PDB file of C-alpha atoms in Angstrom:
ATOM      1  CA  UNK A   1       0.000   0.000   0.000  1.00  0.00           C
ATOM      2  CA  UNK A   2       1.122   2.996  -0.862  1.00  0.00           C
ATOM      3  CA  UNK A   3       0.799   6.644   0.464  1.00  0.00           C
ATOM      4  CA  UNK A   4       2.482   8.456  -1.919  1.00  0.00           C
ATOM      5  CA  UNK A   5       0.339  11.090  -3.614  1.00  0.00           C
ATOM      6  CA  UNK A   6       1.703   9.540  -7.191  1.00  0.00           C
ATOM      7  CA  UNK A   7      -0.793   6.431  -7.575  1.00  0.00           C
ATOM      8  CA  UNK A   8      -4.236   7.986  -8.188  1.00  0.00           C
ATOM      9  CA  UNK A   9      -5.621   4.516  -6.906  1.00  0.00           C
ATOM     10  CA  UNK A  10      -5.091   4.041  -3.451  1.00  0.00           C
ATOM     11  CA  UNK A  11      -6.349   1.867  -0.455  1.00  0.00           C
ATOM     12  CA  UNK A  12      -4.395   2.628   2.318  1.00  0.00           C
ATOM     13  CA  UNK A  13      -3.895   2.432   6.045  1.00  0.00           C
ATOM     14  CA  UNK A  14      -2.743   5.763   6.569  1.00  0.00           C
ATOM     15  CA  UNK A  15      -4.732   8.969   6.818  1.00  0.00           C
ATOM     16  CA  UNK A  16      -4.515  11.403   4.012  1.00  0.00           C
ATOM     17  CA  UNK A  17      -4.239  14.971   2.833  1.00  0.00           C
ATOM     18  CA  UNK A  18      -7.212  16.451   1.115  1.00  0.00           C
ATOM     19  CA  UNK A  19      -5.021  19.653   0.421  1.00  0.00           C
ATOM     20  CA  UNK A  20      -1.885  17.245  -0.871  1.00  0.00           C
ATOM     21  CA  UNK A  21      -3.918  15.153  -2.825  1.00  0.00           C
ATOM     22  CA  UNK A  22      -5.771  18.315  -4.704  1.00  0.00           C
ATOM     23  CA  UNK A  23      -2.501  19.659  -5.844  1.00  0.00           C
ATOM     24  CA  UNK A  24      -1.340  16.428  -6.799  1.00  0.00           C
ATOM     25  CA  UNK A  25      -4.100  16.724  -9.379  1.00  0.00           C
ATOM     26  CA  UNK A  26      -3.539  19.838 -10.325  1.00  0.00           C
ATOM     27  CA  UNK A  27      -0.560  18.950 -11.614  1.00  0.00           C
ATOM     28  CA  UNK A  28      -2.209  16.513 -14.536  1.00  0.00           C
ATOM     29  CA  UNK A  29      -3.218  19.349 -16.948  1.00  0.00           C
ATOM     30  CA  UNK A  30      -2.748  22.912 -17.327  1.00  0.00           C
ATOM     31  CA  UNK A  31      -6.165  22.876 -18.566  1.00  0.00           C
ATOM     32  CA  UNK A  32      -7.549  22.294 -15.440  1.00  0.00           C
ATOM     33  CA  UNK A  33     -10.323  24.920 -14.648  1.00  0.00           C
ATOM     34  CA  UNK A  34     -12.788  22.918 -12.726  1.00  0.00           C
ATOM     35  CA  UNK A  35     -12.257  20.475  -9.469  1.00  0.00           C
ATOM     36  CA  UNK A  36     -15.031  18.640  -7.618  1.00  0.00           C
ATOM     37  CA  UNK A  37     -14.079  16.793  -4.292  1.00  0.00           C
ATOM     38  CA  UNK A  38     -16.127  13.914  -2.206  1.00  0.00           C
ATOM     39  CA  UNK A  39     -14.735  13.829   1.079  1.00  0.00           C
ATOM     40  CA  UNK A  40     -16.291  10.804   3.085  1.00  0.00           C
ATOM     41  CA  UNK A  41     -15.915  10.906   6.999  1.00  0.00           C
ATOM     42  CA  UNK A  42     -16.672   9.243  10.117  1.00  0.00           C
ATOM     43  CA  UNK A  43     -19.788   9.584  11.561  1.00  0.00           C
ATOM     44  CA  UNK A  44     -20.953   9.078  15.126  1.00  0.00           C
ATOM     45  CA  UNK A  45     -24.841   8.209  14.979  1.00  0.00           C
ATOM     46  CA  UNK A  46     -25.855   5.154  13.146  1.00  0.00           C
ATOM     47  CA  UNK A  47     -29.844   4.352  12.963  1.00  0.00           C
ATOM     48  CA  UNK A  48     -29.914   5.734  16.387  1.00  0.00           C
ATOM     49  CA  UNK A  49     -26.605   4.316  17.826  1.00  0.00           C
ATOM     50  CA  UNK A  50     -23.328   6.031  18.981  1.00  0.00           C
ATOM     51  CA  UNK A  51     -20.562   4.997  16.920  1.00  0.00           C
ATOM     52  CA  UNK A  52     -17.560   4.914  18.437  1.00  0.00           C
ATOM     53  CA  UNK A  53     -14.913   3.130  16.132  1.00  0.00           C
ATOM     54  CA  UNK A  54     -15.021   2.362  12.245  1.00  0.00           C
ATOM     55  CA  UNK A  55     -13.135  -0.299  10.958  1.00  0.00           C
ATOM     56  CA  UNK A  56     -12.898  -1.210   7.118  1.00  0.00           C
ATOM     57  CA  UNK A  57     -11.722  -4.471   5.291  1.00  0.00           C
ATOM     58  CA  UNK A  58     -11.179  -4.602   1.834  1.00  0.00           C
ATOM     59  CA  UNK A  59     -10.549  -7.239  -0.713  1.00  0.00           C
ATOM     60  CA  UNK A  60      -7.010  -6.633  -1.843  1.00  0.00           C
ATOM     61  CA  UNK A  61      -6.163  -6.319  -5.661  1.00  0.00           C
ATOM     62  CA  UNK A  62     -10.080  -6.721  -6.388  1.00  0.00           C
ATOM     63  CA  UNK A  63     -10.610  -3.510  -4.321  1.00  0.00           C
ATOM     64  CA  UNK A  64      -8.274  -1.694  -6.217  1.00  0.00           C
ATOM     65  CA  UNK A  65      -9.128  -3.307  -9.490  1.00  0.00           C
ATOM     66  CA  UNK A  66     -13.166  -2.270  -9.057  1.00  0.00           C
ATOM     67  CA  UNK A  67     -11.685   1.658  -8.154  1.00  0.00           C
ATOM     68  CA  UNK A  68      -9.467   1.442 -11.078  1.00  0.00           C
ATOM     69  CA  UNK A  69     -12.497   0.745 -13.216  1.00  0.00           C
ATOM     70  CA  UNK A  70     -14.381   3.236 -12.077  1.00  0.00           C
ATOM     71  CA  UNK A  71     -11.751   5.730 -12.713  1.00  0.00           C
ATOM     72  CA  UNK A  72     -11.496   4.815 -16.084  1.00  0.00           C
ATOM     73  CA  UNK A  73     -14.878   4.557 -17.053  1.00  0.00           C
ATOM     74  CA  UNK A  74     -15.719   8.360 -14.970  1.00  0.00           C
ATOM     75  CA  UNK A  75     -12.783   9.635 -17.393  1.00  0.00           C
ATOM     76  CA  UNK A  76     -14.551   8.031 -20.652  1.00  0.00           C
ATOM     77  CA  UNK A  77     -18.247   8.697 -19.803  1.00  0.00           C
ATOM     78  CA  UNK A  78     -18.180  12.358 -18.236  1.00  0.00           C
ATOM     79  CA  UNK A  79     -15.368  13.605 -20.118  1.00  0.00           C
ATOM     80  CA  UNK A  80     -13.418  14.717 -17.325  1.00  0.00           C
ATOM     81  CA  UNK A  81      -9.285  14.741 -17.887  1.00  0.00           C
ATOM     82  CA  UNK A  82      -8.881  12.908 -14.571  1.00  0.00           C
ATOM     83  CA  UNK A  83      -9.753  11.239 -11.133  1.00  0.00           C
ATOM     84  CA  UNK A  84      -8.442   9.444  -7.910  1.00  0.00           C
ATOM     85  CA  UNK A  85      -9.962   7.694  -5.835  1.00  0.00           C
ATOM     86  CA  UNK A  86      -8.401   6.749  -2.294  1.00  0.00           C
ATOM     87  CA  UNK A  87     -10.144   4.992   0.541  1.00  0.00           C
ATOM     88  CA  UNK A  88      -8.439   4.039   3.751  1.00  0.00           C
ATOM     89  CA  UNK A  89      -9.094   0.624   5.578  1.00  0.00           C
ATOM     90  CA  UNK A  90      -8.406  -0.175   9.130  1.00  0.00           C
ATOM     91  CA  UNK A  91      -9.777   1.602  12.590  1.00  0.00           C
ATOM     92  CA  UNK A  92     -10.791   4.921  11.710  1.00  0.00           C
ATOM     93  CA  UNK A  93     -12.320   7.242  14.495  1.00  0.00           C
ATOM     94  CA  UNK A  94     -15.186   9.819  14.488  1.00  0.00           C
ATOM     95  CA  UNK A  95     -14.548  12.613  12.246  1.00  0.00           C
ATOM     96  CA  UNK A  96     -11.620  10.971  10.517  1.00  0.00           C
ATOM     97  CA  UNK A  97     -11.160  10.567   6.891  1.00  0.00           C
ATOM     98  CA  UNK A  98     -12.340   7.878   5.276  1.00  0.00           C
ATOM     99  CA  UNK A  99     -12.630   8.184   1.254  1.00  0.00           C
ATOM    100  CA  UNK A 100     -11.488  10.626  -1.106  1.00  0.00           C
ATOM    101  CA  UNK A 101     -12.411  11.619  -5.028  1.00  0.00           C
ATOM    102  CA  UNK A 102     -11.005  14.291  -6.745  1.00  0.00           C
ATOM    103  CA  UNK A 103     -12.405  14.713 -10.045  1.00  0.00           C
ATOM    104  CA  UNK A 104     -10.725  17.177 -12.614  1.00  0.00           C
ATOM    105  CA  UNK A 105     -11.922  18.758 -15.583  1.00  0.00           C
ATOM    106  CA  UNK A 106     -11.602  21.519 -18.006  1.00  0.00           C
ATOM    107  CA  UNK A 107     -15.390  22.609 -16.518  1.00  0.00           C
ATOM    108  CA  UNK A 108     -16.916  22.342 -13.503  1.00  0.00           C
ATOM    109  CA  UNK A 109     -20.412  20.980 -14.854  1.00  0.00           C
ATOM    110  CA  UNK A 110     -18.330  17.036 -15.571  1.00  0.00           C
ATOM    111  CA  UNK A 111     -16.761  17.206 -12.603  1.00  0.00           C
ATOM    112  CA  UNK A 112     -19.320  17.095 -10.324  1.00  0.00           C
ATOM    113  CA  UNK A 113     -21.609  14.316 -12.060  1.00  0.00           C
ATOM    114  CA  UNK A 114     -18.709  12.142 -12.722  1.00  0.00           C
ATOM    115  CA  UNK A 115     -17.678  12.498  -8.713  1.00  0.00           C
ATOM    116  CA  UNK A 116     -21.230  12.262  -7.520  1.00  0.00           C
ATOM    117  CA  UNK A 117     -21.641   9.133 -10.077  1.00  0.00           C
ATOM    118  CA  UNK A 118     -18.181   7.708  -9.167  1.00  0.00           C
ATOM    119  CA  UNK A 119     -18.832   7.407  -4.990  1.00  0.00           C
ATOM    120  CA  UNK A 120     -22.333   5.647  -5.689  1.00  0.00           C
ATOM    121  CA  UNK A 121     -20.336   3.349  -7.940  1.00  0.00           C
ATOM    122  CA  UNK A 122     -17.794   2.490  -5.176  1.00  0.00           C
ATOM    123  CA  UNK A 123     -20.324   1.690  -2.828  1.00  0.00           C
ATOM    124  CA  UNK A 124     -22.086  -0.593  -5.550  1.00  0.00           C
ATOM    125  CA  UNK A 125     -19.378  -2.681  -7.068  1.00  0.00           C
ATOM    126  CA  UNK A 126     -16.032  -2.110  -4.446  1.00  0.00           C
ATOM    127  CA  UNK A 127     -15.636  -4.808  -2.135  1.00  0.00           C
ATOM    128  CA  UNK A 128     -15.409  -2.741   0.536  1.00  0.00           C
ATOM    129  CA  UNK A 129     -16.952  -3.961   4.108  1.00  0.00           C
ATOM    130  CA  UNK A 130     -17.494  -1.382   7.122  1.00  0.00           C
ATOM    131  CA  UNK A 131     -17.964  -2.665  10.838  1.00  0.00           C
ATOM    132  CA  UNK A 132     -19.682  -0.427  13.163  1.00  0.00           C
ATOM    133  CA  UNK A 133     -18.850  -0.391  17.002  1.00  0.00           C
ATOM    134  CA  UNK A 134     -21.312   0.799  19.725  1.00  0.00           C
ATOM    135  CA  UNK A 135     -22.182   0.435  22.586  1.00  0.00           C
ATOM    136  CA  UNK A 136     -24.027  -2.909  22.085  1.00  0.00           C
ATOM    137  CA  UNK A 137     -21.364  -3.907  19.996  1.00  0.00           C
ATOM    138  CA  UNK A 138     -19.620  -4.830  16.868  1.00  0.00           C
ATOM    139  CA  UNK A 139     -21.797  -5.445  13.358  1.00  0.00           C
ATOM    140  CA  UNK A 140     -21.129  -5.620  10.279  1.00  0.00           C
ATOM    141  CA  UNK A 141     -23.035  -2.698   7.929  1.00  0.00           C
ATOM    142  CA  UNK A 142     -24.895  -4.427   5.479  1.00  0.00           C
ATOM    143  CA  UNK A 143     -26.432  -1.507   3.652  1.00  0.00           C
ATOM    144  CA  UNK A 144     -24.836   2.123   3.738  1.00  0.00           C
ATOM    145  CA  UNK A 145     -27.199   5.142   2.074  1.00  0.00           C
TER     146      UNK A 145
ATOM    147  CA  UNK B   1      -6.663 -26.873  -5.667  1.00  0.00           C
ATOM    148  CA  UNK B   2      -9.021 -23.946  -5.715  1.00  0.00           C
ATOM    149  CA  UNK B   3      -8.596 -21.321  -2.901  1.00  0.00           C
ATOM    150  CA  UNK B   4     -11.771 -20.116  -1.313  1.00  0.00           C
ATOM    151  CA  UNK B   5     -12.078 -16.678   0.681  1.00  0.00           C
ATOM    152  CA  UNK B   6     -14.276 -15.082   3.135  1.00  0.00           C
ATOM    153  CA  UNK B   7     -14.957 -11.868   3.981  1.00  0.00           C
ATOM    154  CA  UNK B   8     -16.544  -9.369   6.689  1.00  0.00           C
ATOM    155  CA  UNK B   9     -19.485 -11.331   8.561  1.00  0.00           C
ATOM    156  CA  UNK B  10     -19.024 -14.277   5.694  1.00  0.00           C
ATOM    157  CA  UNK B  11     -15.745 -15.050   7.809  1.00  0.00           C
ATOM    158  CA  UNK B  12     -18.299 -15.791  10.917  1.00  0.00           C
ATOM    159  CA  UNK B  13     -20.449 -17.889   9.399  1.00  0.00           C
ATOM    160  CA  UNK B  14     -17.536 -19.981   7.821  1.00  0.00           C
ATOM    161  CA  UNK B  15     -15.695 -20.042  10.957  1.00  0.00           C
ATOM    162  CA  UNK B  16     -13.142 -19.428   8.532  1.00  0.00           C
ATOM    163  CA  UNK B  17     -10.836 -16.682   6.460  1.00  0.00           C
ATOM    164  CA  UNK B  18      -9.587 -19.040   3.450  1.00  0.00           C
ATOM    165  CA  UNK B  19      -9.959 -22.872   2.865  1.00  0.00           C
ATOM    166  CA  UNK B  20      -8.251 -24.851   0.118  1.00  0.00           C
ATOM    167  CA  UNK B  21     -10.321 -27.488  -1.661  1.00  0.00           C
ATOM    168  CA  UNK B  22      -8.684 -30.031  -3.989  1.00  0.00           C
ATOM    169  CA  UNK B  23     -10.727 -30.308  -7.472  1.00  0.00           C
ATOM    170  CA  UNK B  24      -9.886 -32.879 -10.298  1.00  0.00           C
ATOM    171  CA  UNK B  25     -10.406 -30.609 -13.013  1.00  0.00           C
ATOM    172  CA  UNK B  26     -13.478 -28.067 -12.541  1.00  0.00           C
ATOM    173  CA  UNK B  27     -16.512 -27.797 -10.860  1.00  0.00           C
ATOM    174  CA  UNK B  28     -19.872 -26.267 -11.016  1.00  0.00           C
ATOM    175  CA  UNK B  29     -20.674 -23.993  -8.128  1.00  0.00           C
ATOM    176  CA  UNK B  30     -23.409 -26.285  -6.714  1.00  0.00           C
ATOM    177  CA  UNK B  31     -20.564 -28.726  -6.375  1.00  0.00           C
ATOM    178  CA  UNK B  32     -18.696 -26.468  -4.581  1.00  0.00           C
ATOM    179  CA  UNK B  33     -21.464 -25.378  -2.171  1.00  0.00           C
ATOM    180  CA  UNK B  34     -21.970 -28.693  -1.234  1.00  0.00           C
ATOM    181  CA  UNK B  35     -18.874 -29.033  -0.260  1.00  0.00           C
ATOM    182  CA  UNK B  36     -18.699 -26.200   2.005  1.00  0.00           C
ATOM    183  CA  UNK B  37     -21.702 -27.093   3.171  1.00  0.00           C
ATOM    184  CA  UNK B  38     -20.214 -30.209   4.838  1.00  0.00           C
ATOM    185  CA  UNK B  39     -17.728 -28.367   7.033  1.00  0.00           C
ATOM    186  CA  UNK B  40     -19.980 -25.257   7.055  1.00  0.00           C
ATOM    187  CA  UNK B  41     -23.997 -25.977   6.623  1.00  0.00           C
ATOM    188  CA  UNK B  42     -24.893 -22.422   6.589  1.00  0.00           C
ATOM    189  CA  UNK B  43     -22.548 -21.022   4.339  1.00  0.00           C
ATOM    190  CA  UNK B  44     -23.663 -23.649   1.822  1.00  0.00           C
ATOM    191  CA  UNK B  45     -27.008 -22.636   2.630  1.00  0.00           C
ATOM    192  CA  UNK B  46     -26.221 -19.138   1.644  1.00  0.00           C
ATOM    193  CA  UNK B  47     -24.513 -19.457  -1.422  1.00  0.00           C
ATOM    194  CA  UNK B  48     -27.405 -21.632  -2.802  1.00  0.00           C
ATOM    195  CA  UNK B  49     -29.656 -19.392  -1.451  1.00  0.00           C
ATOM    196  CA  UNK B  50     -27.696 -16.997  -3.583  1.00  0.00           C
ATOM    197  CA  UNK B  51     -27.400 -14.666  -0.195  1.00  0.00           C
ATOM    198  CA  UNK B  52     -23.873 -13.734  -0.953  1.00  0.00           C
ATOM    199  CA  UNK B  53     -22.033 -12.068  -4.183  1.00  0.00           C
ATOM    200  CA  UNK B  54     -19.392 -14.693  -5.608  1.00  0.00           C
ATOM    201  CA  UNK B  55     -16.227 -13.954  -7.366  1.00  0.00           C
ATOM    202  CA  UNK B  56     -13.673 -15.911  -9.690  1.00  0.00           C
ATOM    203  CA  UNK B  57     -10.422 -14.277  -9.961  1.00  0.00           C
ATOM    204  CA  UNK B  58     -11.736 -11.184  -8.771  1.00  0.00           C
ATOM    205  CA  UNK B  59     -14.307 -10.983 -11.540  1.00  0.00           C
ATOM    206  CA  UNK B  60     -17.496 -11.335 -10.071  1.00  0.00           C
ATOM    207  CA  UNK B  61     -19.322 -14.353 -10.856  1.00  0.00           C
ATOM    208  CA  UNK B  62     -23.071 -16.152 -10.564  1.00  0.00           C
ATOM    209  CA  UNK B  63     -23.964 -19.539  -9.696  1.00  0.00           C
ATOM    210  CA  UNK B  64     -23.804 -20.929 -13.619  1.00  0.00           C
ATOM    211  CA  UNK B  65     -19.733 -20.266 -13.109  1.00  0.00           C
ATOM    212  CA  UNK B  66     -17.931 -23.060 -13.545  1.00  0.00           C
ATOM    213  CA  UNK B  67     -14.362 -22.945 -11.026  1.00  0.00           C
ATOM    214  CA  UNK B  68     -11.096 -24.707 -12.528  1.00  0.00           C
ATOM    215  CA  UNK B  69      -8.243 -25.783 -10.778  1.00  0.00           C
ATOM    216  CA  UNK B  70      -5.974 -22.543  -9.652  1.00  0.00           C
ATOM    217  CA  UNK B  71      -8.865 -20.371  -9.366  1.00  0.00           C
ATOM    218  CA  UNK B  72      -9.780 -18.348  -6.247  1.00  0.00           C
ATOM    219  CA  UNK B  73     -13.158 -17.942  -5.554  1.00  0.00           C
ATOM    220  CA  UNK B  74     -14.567 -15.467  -2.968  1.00  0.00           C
ATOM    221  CA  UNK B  75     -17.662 -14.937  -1.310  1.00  0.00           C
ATOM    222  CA  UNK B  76     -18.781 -11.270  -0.401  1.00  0.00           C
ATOM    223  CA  UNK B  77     -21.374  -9.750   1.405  1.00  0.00           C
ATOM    224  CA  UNK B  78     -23.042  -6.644   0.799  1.00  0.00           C
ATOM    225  CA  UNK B  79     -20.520  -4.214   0.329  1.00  0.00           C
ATOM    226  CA  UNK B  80     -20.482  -1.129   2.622  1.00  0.00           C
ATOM    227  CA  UNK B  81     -17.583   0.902   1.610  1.00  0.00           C
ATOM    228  CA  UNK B  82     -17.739   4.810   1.163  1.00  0.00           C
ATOM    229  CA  UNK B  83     -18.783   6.212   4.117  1.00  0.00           C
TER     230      UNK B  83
END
């Protein structure tokens, strides 16, 4: 796993920089005039239940494989110049990063349907599991919104 | 030999992570849930209930896939990545 900003497919441990990972992309094209950003984060309440620890498990190389996809395909259907996708595994806390998109494109207008199309993708087709703990508990979410 | 994975709550149910099953040639996946379902009646039960997602080499997969010798077949529950 890497945590270089240089893969723009990642599934890491490691937290990451929103700010670091923006520039990286900036970097693609100088005809970059438009970036959209999904930032997913920890959440405390869960149907009703204090959350107090995430913890994600991934399928390795099919993980990456279904993000790489998606990247591809969000390049060739919206017309965007780029995207990356990175989504940490492991304990996470409240608040904490969890997934990142970064769509680029010469106009704002692709950017934001191809990120808004590529995180419900990832939670369609990446195998990608999330365990919630409370105060009852540990479960495994079956269904995520 | 195929290699057979579980994942999230799957892993439970299995009592498992991975198994190894030794195949002669290939198999259909009804062949292979029935042979999980010796060591592990309810995971049998829900892959021919078709209550998990099944993939072959990391290509997802349905119950009409037919598993060679080498492959690695997975079985995944909902998925619940994002956030």
């Amino acid at each position: 796993m890497s945590t270089t900003t240089d893969s723009k497919i990642r599934i890491q441990l490691e937290d990451f920089s929103v700010t670091d990972e923006i520039e990286a992309m900036k970097k693609v094209s100088r005809n970059i005039g438009g970036i959209t950003t999904f930032l997913g984060t920890g959440r405390e309440l869960s149907k009703g239940e204090n959350i107090t620890q995430l913890n994600f498990e991934h399928y390795p190389k099919m993980a990456e494989k279904k993000l790489e996809e998606i990247r591809q395909q969000a390049i060739k259907d919206y017309g965007i110049i780029d995207m990356s996708i990175i989504h940490r595994i492991g304990p996470i806390e409240i608040g904490e990063n969890i997934v990142l998109i970064v769509a680029v494109g010469e106009h704002r207008k692709e950017t934001f349907v191809a990120c808004e199309w590529a995180i419900a993708e990832l939670k369609r087709v990446t195998p990608i599991w999330k365990r919630e703990t409370t105060s009852k508990g540990e479960v495994w979410v079956q269904d995520t919104p | 030999m195929i290699t057979v994975k579980y994942f999230a709550s799957l892993r439970t149910i299995a009592e498992m992570e991975e198994d190894r099953i030794e195949v002669e040639n290939s198999i259909s996946m009804d062949q292979l849930s029935d042979i999980i379902s010796k060591t592990s009646p309810k995971m049998g039960e829900f892959i021919r209930d078709k209550k998990v997602m099944i993939s072959v080499n990391q290509e997802m997969a349905d119950s009409d896939t037919i598993i060679h010798d080498g492959d690695e077949v997975a079985f995944l529950p909902p998925f619940s990545g994002g956030s």
